[in-house]
Tab-separated table of C-alpha atoms in Angstrom:
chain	number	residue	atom	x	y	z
A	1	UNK	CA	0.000	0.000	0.000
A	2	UNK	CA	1.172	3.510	-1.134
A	3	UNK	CA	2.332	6.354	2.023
A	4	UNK	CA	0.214	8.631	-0.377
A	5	UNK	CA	-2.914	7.895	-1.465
A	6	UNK	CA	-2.815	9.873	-5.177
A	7	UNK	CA	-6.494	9.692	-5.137
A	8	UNK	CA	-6.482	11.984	-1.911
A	9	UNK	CA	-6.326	15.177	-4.082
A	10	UNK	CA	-8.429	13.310	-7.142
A	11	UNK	CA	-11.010	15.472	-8.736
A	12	UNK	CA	-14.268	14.274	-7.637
A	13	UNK	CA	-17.803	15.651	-7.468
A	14	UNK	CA	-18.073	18.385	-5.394
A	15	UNK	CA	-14.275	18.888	-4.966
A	16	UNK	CA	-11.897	21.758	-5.494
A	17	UNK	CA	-10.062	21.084	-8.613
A	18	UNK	CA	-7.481	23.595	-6.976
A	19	UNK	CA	-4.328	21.364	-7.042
A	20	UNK	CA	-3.042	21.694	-3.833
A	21	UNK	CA	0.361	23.158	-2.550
A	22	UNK	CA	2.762	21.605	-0.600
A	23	UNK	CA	5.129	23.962	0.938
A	24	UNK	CA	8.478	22.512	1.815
A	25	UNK	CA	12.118	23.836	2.944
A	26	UNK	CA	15.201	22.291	3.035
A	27	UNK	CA	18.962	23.008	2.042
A	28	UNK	CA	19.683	19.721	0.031
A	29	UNK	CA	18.953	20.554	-3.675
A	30	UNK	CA	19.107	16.743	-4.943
A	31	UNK	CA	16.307	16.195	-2.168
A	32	UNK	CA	13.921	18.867	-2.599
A	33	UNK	CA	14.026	17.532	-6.340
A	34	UNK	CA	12.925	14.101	-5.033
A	35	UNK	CA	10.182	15.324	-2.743
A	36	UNK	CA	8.984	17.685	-5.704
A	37	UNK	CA	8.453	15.150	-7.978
A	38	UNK	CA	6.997	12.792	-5.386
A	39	UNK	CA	4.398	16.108	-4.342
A	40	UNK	CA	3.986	16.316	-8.205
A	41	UNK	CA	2.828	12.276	-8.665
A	42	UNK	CA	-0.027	12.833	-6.383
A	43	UNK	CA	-1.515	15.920	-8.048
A	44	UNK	CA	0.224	18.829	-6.024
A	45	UNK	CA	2.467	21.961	-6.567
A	46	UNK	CA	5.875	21.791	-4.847
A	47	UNK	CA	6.604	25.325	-3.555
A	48	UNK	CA	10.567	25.439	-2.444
A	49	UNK	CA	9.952	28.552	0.184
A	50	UNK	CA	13.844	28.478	0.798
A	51	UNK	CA	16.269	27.552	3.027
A	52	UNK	CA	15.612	24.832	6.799
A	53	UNK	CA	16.443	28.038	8.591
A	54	UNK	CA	13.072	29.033	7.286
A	55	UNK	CA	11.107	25.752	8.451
A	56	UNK	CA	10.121	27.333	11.575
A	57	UNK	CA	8.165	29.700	9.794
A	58	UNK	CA	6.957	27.581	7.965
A	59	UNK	CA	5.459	25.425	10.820
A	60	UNK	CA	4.220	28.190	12.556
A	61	UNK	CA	2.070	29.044	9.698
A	62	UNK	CA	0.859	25.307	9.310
A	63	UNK	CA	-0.020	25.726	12.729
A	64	UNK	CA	-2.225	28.725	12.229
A	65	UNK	CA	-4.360	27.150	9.045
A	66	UNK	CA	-4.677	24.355	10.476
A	67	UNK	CA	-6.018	26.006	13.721
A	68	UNK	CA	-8.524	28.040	11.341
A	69	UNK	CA	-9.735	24.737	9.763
A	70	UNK	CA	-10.342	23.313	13.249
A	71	UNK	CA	-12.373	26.712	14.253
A	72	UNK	CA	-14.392	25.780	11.409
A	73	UNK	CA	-12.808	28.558	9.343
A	74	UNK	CA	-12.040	28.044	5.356
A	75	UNK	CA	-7.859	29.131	5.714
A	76	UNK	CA	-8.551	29.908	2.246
A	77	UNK	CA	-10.218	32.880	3.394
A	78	UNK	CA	-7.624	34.251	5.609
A	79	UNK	CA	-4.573	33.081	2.437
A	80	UNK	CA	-6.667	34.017	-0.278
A	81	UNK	CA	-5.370	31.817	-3.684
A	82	UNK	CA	-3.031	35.130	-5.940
A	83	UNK	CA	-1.636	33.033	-8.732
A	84	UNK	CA	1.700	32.984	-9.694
A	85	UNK	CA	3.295	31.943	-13.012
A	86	UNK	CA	3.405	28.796	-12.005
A	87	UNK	CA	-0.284	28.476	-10.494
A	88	UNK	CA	-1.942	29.757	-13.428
A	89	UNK	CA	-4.775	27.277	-15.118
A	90	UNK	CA	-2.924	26.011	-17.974
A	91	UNK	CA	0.654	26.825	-16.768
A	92	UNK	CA	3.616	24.305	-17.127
A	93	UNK	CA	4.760	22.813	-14.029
């Protein structure tokens, strides 16, 4: 049995075709490629926000959505979706 299921983020009735992003830091370049394309497989956008020195931020923010989804809150609304070239419908990943 896969870690991931791939049909997790699966387009499905009633579900955000939004692929989702995964937000990852890390200073080994070879590695970040590996965990990229594994993010990709499943259906998701690898986001490389830069360096391990910055994985406490970006814990702190996982914290915070994920308290606003427990609240009953859509995080979306608080980290509203602004594309980037990368993000846009259509764009090559």
């Amino acid at each position: 049995m896969p870690i991931v299921d791939p049909t997790a983020w699966a387009e499905g009735p009633g579900r955000d075709t939004t692929p989702v992003t995964v937000a990852m830091c890390g200073d080994d370049p070879a590695a970040l490629r590996v965990v990229g394309e594994l993010v990709r497989q499943v259906g998701g956008v690898p986001a490389v926000l830069g360096s391990l020195e910055r994985a406490r931020q970006l814990e702190e923010t996982a914290g915070f959505v994920i308290g606003l989804a427990f609240a009953g809150v859509d995080p979306r609304s608080a980290i509203p979706h602004v594309f980037s070239e990368r993000s846009r419908p259509g764009a090559m990943r």
